[in-house]
């Protein structure tokens, strides 16, 4: 699947970011081999709930590391950060529990 997706860039001189494609490829490989679940992350950019959840958990975690105001529980709670993080973590955990 990865080769089919990257084939459209092979005949052009257009530059593109390879990292998102490799990230989704890795997610597919890990999900199929370790959990026995076919996610088809390479076919879905962000519309699959598990993929979107993983992406947003990563984004929220990095914002917590980079932004000093998120270091305090009160500001995380007031900003809605905790609610978002809990929701997306639960989306990811639910798939893991189903397996």
PDB file of C-alpha atoms in Angstrom:
ATOM      1  CA  UNK A   1       0.000   0.000   0.000  1.00  0.00           C
ATOM      2  CA  UNK A   2       2.848   2.370   0.857  1.00  0.00           C
ATOM      3  CA  UNK A   3       4.410   1.904  -2.571  1.00  0.00           C
ATOM      4  CA  UNK A   4       1.098   2.590  -4.301  1.00  0.00           C
ATOM      5  CA  UNK A   5       0.698   5.805  -2.329  1.00  0.00           C
ATOM      6  CA  UNK A   6       4.263   6.964  -2.980  1.00  0.00           C
ATOM      7  CA  UNK A   7       4.111   5.988  -6.661  1.00  0.00           C
ATOM      8  CA  UNK A   8       2.175   9.157  -7.494  1.00  0.00           C
ATOM      9  CA  UNK A   9       5.229  11.207  -6.456  1.00  0.00           C
ATOM     10  CA  UNK A  10       7.774   9.121  -8.375  1.00  0.00           C
ATOM     11  CA  UNK A  11       7.361  10.789 -11.770  1.00  0.00           C
ATOM     12  CA  UNK A  12       7.224  14.351 -10.502  1.00  0.00           C
ATOM     13  CA  UNK A  13       9.844  16.698  -9.167  1.00  0.00           C
ATOM     14  CA  UNK A  14       7.453  17.673  -6.408  1.00  0.00           C
ATOM     15  CA  UNK A  15       8.828  17.472  -2.881  1.00  0.00           C
ATOM     16  CA  UNK A  16       6.709  16.017  -0.104  1.00  0.00           C
ATOM     17  CA  UNK A  17       6.960  15.076   3.543  1.00  0.00           C
ATOM     18  CA  UNK A  18       7.621  11.337   3.832  1.00  0.00           C
ATOM     19  CA  UNK A  19       7.230  11.183   7.617  1.00  0.00           C
ATOM     20  CA  UNK A  20       3.391  11.015   7.796  1.00  0.00           C
ATOM     21  CA  UNK A  21       3.359   8.146   5.292  1.00  0.00           C
ATOM     22  CA  UNK A  22       5.996   6.200   7.212  1.00  0.00           C
ATOM     23  CA  UNK A  23       4.208   6.894  10.479  1.00  0.00           C
ATOM     24  CA  UNK A  24       0.927   5.452   9.165  1.00  0.00           C
ATOM     25  CA  UNK A  25       2.823   2.507   7.654  1.00  0.00           C
ATOM     26  CA  UNK A  26       4.400   1.799  11.044  1.00  0.00           C
ATOM     27  CA  UNK A  27       1.009   2.022  12.739  1.00  0.00           C
ATOM     28  CA  UNK A  28      -0.419  -0.498  10.261  1.00  0.00           C
ATOM     29  CA  UNK A  29       2.460  -2.905  10.822  1.00  0.00           C
ATOM     30  CA  UNK A  30       2.298  -2.674  14.616  1.00  0.00           C
ATOM     31  CA  UNK A  31      -1.496  -2.973  14.741  1.00  0.00           C
ATOM     32  CA  UNK A  32      -1.569  -6.025  12.484  1.00  0.00           C
ATOM     33  CA  UNK A  33       1.372  -7.886  14.017  1.00  0.00           C
ATOM     34  CA  UNK A  34       1.011  -7.046  17.705  1.00  0.00           C
ATOM     35  CA  UNK A  35      -2.743  -6.611  18.104  1.00  0.00           C
ATOM     36  CA  UNK A  36      -4.097  -8.581  15.140  1.00  0.00           C
ATOM     37  CA  UNK A  37      -6.266  -5.636  14.072  1.00  0.00           C
ATOM     38  CA  UNK A  38      -6.415  -4.241  10.572  1.00  0.00           C
ATOM     39  CA  UNK A  39      -6.568  -0.448  10.886  1.00  0.00           C
ATOM     40  CA  UNK A  40      -5.695   0.496   7.291  1.00  0.00           C
ATOM     41  CA  UNK A  41      -4.079   3.705   8.534  1.00  0.00           C
ATOM     42  CA  UNK A  42      -2.409   4.254   5.180  1.00  0.00           C
ATOM     43  CA  UNK A  43      -5.786   4.493   3.457  1.00  0.00           C
ATOM     44  CA  UNK A  44      -7.232   6.918   5.998  1.00  0.00           C
ATOM     45  CA  UNK A  45      -5.442  10.193   6.571  1.00  0.00           C
ATOM     46  CA  UNK A  46      -7.077  11.334   9.799  1.00  0.00           C
ATOM     47  CA  UNK A  47     -10.712  10.208   9.548  1.00  0.00           C
ATOM     48  CA  UNK A  48     -10.296   6.967  11.525  1.00  0.00           C
ATOM     49  CA  UNK A  49     -10.965   7.685  15.240  1.00  0.00           C
ATOM     50  CA  UNK A  50      -7.945   5.719  16.490  1.00  0.00           C
ATOM     51  CA  UNK A  51      -5.546   7.526  14.158  1.00  0.00           C
ATOM     52  CA  UNK A  52      -7.018  10.907  15.020  1.00  0.00           C
ATOM     53  CA  UNK A  53      -6.861  10.037  18.721  1.00  0.00           C
ATOM     54  CA  UNK A  54      -3.201   9.039  18.544  1.00  0.00           C
ATOM     55  CA  UNK A  55      -2.327  12.187  16.636  1.00  0.00           C
ATOM     56  CA  UNK A  56      -4.116  14.476  19.079  1.00  0.00           C
ATOM     57  CA  UNK A  57      -2.732  12.720  22.173  1.00  0.00           C
ATOM     58  CA  UNK A  58       0.756  13.238  20.771  1.00  0.00           C
ATOM     59  CA  UNK A  59       0.002  16.874  19.968  1.00  0.00           C
ATOM     60  CA  UNK A  60      -1.456  17.525  23.424  1.00  0.00           C
ATOM     61  CA  UNK A  61       1.477  15.826  25.139  1.00  0.00           C
ATOM     62  CA  UNK A  62       3.965  17.993  23.246  1.00  0.00           C
ATOM     63  CA  UNK A  63       2.018  21.144  24.067  1.00  0.00           C
ATOM     64  CA  UNK A  64       2.115  20.164  27.750  1.00  0.00           C
ATOM     65  CA  UNK A  65       5.894  19.782  27.573  1.00  0.00           C
ATOM     66  CA  UNK A  66       6.452  23.036  25.659  1.00  0.00           C
ATOM     67  CA  UNK A  67       3.978  25.325  27.441  1.00  0.00           C
ATOM     68  CA  UNK A  68       4.795  26.081  31.089  1.00  0.00           C
ATOM     69  CA  UNK A  69       1.197  27.050  31.922  1.00  0.00           C
ATOM     70  CA  UNK A  70       0.153  23.429  31.236  1.00  0.00           C
ATOM     71  CA  UNK A  71       2.538  22.229  33.949  1.00  0.00           C
ATOM     72  CA  UNK A  72      -0.059  23.141  36.565  1.00  0.00           C
ATOM     73  CA  UNK A  73      -3.199  21.040  37.026  1.00  0.00           C
ATOM     74  CA  UNK A  74      -5.467  24.047  37.533  1.00  0.00           C
ATOM     75  CA  UNK A  75      -4.605  25.673  34.206  1.00  0.00           C
ATOM     76  CA  UNK A  76      -4.956  22.337  32.390  1.00  0.00           C
ATOM     77  CA  UNK A  77      -8.389  21.891  33.924  1.00  0.00           C
ATOM     78  CA  UNK A  78      -9.538  25.463  33.231  1.00  0.00           C
ATOM     79  CA  UNK A  79      -8.323  25.405  29.630  1.00  0.00           C
ATOM     80  CA  UNK A  80     -10.111  22.153  28.789  1.00  0.00           C
ATOM     81  CA  UNK A  81      -6.808  20.406  28.152  1.00  0.00           C
ATOM     82  CA  UNK A  82      -7.599  17.553  30.573  1.00  0.00           C
ATOM     83  CA  UNK A  83     -10.998  16.938  28.981  1.00  0.00           C
ATOM     84  CA  UNK A  84      -9.505  16.718  25.482  1.00  0.00           C
ATOM     85  CA  UNK A  85      -6.656  14.478  26.624  1.00  0.00           C
ATOM     86  CA  UNK A  86      -8.979  12.148  28.520  1.00  0.00           C
ATOM     87  CA  UNK A  87     -11.392  11.864  25.590  1.00  0.00           C
ATOM     88  CA  UNK A  88      -8.701  11.021  23.028  1.00  0.00           C
ATOM     89  CA  UNK A  89      -6.894   8.645  25.398  1.00  0.00           C
ATOM     90  CA  UNK A  90     -10.186   6.802  25.905  1.00  0.00           C
ATOM     91  CA  UNK A  91     -10.660   6.486  22.141  1.00  0.00           C
ATOM     92  CA  UNK A  92      -7.231   4.858  21.884  1.00  0.00           C
ATOM     93  CA  UNK A  93      -7.773   2.654  24.943  1.00  0.00           C
ATOM     94  CA  UNK A  94     -11.135   1.405  23.680  1.00  0.00           C
ATOM     95  CA  UNK A  95      -9.588  -0.118  20.560  1.00  0.00           C
ATOM     96  CA  UNK A  96      -6.892  -1.746  22.677  1.00  0.00           C
ATOM     97  CA  UNK A  97      -9.506  -3.181  25.043  1.00  0.00           C
ATOM     98  CA  UNK A  98     -11.563  -4.558  22.145  1.00  0.00           C
ATOM     99  CA  UNK A  99      -8.552  -6.555  21.003  1.00  0.00           C
TER     100      UNK A  99
END
